[in-house]
XYZ file of C-alpha atoms in Angstrom:
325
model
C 0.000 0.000 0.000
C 0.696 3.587 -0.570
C 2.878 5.259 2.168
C 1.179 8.592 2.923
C 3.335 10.048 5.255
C 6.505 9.604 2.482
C 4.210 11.601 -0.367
C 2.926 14.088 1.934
C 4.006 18.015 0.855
C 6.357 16.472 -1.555
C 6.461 18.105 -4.608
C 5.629 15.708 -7.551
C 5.133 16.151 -11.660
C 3.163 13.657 -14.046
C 3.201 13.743 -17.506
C 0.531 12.451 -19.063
C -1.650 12.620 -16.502
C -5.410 12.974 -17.980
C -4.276 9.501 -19.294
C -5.434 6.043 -17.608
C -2.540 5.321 -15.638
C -1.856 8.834 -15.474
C -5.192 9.740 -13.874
C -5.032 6.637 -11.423
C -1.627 7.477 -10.317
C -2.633 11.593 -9.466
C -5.968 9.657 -7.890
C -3.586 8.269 -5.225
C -0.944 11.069 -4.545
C -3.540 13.605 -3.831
C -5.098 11.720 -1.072
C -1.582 11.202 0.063
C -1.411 15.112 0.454
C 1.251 15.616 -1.892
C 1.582 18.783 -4.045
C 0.920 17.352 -7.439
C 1.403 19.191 -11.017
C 0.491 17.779 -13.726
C 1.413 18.159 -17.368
C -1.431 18.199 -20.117
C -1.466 18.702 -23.787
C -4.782 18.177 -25.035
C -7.922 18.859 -22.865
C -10.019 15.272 -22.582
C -12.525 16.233 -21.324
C -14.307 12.455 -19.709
C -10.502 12.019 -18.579
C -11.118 10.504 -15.309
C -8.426 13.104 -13.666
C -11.326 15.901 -14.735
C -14.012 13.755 -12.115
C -11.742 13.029 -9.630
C -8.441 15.587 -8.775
C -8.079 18.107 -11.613
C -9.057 21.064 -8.835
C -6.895 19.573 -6.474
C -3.531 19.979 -8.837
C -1.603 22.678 -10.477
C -1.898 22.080 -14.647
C 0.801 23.021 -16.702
C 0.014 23.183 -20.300
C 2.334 21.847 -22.603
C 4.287 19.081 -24.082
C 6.761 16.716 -23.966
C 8.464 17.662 -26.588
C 8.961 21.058 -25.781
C 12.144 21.202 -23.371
C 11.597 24.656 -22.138
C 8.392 24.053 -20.939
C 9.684 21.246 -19.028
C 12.497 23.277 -17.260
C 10.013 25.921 -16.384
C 7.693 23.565 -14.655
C 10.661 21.745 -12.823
C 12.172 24.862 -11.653
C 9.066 26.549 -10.882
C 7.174 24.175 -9.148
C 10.117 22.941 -7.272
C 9.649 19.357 -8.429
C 11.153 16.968 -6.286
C 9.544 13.421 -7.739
C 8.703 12.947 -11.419
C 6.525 10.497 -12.835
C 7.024 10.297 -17.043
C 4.106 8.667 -18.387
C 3.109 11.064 -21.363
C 3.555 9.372 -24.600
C 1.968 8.251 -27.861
C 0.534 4.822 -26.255
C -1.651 3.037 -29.423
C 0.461 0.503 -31.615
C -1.576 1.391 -34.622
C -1.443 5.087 -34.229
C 2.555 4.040 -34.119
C 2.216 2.597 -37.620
C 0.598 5.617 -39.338
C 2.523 8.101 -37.930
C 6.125 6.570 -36.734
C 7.602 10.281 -36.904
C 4.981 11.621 -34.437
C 5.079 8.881 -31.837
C 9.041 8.913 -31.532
C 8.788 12.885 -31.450
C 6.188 11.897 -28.200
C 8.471 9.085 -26.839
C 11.521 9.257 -27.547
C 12.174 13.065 -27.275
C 9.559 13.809 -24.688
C 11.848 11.318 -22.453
C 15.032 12.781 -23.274
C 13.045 16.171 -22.623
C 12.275 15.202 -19.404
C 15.652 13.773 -18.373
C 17.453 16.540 -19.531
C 15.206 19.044 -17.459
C 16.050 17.222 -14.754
C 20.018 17.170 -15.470
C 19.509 20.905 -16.016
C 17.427 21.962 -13.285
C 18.872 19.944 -10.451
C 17.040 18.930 -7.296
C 14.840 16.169 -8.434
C 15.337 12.887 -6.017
C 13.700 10.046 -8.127
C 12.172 10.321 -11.560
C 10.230 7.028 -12.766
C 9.720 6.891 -16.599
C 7.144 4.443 -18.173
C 8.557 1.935 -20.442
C 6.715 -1.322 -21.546
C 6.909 -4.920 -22.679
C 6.753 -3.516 -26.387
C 10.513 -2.620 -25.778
C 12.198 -6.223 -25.481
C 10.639 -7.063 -28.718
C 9.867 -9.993 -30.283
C 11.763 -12.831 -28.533
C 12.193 -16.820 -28.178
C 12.651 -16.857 -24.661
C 9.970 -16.116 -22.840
C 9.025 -14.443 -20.416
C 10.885 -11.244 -20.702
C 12.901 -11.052 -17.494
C 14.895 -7.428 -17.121
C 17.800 -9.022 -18.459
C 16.312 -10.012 -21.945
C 17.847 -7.565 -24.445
C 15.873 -4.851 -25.686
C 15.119 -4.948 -29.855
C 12.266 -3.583 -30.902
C 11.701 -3.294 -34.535
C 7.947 -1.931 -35.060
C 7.838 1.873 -34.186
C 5.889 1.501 -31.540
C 7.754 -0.514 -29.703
C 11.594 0.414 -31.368
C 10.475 4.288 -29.078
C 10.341 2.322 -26.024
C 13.470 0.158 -26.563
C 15.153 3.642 -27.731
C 13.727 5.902 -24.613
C 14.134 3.073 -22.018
C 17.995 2.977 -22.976
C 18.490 6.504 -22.871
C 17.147 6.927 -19.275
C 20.302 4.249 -18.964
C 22.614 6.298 -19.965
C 21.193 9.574 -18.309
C 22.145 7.394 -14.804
C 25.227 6.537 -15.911
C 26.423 9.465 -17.634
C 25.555 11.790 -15.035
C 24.002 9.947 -12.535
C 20.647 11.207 -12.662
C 17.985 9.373 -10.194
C 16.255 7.643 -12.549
C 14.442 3.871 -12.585
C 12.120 2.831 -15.227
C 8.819 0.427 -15.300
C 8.045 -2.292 -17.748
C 4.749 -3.184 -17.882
C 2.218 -4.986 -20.025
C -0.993 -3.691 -21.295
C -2.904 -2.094 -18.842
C -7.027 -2.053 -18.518
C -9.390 -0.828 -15.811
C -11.603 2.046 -15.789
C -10.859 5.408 -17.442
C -9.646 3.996 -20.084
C -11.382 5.685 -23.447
C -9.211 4.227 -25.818
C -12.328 2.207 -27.252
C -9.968 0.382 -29.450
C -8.361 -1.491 -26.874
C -9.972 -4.980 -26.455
C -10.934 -4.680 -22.735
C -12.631 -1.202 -22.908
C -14.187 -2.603 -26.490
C -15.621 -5.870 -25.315
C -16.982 -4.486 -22.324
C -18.763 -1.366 -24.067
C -19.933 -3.629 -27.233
C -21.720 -5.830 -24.140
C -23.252 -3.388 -22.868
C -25.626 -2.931 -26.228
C -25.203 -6.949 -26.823
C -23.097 -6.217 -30.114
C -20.322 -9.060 -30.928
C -16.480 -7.264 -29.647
C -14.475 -6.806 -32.673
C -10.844 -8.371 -32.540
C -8.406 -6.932 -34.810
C -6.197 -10.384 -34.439
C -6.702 -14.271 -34.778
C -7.669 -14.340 -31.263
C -4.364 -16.166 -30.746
C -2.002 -13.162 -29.949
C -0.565 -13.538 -25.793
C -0.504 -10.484 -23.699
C 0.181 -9.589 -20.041
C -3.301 -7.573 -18.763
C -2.225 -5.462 -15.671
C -4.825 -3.846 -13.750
C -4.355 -0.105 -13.839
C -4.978 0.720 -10.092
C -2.093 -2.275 -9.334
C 0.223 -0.355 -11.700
C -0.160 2.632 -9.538
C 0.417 1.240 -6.435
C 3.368 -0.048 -8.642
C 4.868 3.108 -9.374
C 4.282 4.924 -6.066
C 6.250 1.735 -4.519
C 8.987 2.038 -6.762
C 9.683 5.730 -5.856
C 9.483 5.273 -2.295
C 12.085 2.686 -2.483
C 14.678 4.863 -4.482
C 15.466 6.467 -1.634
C 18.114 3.302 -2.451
C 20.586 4.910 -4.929
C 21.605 1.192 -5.368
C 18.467 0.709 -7.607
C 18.812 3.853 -9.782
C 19.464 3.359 -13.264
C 17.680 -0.160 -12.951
C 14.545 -0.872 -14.699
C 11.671 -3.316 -13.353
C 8.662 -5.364 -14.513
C 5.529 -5.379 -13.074
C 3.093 -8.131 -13.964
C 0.650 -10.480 -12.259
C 2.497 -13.525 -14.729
C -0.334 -14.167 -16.111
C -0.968 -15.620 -19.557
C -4.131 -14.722 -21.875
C -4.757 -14.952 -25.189
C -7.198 -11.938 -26.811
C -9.782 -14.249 -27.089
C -9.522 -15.421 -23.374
C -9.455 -12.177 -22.067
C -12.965 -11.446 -24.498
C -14.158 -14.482 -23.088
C -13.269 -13.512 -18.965
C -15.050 -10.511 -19.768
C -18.144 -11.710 -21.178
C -19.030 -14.257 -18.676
C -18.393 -11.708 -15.988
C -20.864 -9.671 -17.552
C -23.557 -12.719 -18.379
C -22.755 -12.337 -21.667
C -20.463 -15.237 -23.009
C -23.344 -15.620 -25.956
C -22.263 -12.791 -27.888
C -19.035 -14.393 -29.993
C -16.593 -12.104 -30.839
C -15.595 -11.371 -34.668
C -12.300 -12.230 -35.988
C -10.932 -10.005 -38.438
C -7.661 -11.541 -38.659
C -5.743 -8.292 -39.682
C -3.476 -7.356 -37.170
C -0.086 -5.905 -38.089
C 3.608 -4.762 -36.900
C 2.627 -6.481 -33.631
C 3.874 -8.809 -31.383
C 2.514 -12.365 -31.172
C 3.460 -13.612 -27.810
C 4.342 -11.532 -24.781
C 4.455 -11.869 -20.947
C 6.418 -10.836 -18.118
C 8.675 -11.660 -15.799
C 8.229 -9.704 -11.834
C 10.464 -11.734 -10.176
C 12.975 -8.994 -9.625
C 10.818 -6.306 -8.465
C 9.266 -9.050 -6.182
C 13.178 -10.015 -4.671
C 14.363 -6.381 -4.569
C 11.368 -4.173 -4.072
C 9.475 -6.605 -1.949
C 6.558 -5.894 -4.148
C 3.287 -8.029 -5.020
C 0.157 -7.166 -6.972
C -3.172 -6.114 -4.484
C -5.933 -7.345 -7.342
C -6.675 -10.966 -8.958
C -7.374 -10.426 -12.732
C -11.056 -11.411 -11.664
C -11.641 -8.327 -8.947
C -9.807 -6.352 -11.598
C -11.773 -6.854 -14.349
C -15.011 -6.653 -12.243
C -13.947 -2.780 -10.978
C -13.177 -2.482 -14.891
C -16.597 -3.532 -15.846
C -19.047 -1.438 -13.494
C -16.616 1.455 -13.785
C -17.891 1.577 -17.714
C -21.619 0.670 -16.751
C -21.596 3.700 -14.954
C -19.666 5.888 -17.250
C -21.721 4.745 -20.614
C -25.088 5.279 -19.120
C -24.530 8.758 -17.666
């Protein structure tokens, strides 16, 4: 669990924050009293932060990719914690516009770091990664030593930004760790092209869930309010240098297919009768993918709170009551 009194008047900055982790992870540091500023391009306005703690934080608005922006918020604001989760997030967005989503990801994180280097005073900075960046591989599942080679643009900005917040530690010892994590779901989420957000909504008016896919494709679902808790853990334990410059999965280890996941879904909802349709169509992605937590479990001491099934059930009346209001 979250440790309050650690987060309490600290200063802390979160890109991406009207985003679904992003939103989650704000949720949790206001009512941990800290002083929370948040960076936001676009206005969304059904973000979840706009329900929940959008008068309770200062908004900067801005972007990654704009470095001065970045120093001014950092030196203004004081920041002593940063949480870099702003980035161009949808694999197929990635595809049609590879320029746009490296501009996002992989200079938004250099952006970021090199505030930081510039600035001076920040104590921990935790950047979001993801599975995407180890690639394809044989050997499964990724474990933190598995090299990273992506070759899609989606996932060839993660491999890129997760190895230069390497180099940013060793280079110049900036306090930096970074999070791997697979793809997360729970409520908030309003990318409706994402198969948990999609199956649950096309339910709701008993309409068959599109999948993009065979079915067959292997991913690691990670409940979003677990990848908060996630994140908030992993600052509170840099107060370790010994772990800086490290990176870290997070994963309940499980295994799902796309069509198992459709299939959890439906019969939590009473709905298993509505089949999914198989488009069979999917590019540039991934087959198989899961993680490996064992390290974050040895060194962080860290465990997941939620079972996919009390996950998935938060998921699914968080969207009943967001699509009928």
């Amino acid at each position: 669990m979250v440790n309050k009194d650690f987060w309490k008047n600290r200063s802390v900055l979160v890109t991406g924050c009207t985003g679904l982790l992003g939103s989650w992870l704000v949720n949790e540091l206001v009512e941990s009293k800290a002083h929370v500023t948040g960076l936001v391009r676009d206005i969304v306005p059904k973000s979840r932060l706009y329900d929940t703690a959008q008068t309770q934080i200062n908004i900067v608005h801005g972007k990654v990719e704009d470095l001065s922006v970045l120093k001014r918020t950092v030196a203004e604001y004081e920041i002593d914690t940063v949480f870099h989760l702003a980035a161009q997030t949808i694999v197929g967005v990635a595809n049609r516009d590879p320029l746009g989503t490296f501009e996002a990801n992989i200079k938004g994180t250099w952006n970021v770091l090199e505030a930081c280097r510039q600035v001076g005073g920040v104590s921990r900075i935790v950047v979001a990664s993801s599975d995407k960046a180890y690639g394809d591989q044989d050997i499964l599942p990724y474990d933190e030593t598995t090299p990273l080679q992506g070759e899609h643009p989606y996932d060839v900005s993660k491999s890129c930004a997760d190895l230069i917040c390497r180099t940013y530690y060793v280079s110049y010892g900036l306090p930096v760790c970074v999070t791997r994590c697979g793809n997360f779901y729970g409520g908030g989420d309003l990318n409706f092209n994402r198969i948990v957000p999609d199956t649950i909504r096309s339910a709701l008016v008993q309409k068959s869930v599109t999948i993009r896919s065979d079915g067959s494709y292997i991913r690691d679902y990670f409940y979003v309010r677990d990848g908060a808790l996630a994140y908030l853990h992993l600052a509170e334990k840099m107060d370790n240098p010994q772990i800086w410059g490290e990176a870290f999965n997070f994963s309940n280890e499980l295994q799902l297919t796309v069509l198992e996941i459709v299939d959890k879904v439906l019969l939590l909802m009473d709905q298993s009768h509505l089949k999914p349709i198989i488009l069979n169509q999917a590019k540039n992605e991934i087959k198989h993918q899961y993680l490996s937590a064992q390290k974050a479990r040895d060194i962080l001491q860290w465990s997941p709170c939620y079972s996919l099934e009390q996950g998935l059930h938060e998921t699914i009346n968080w969207y009943k009551n967001f699509l009928n209001n």
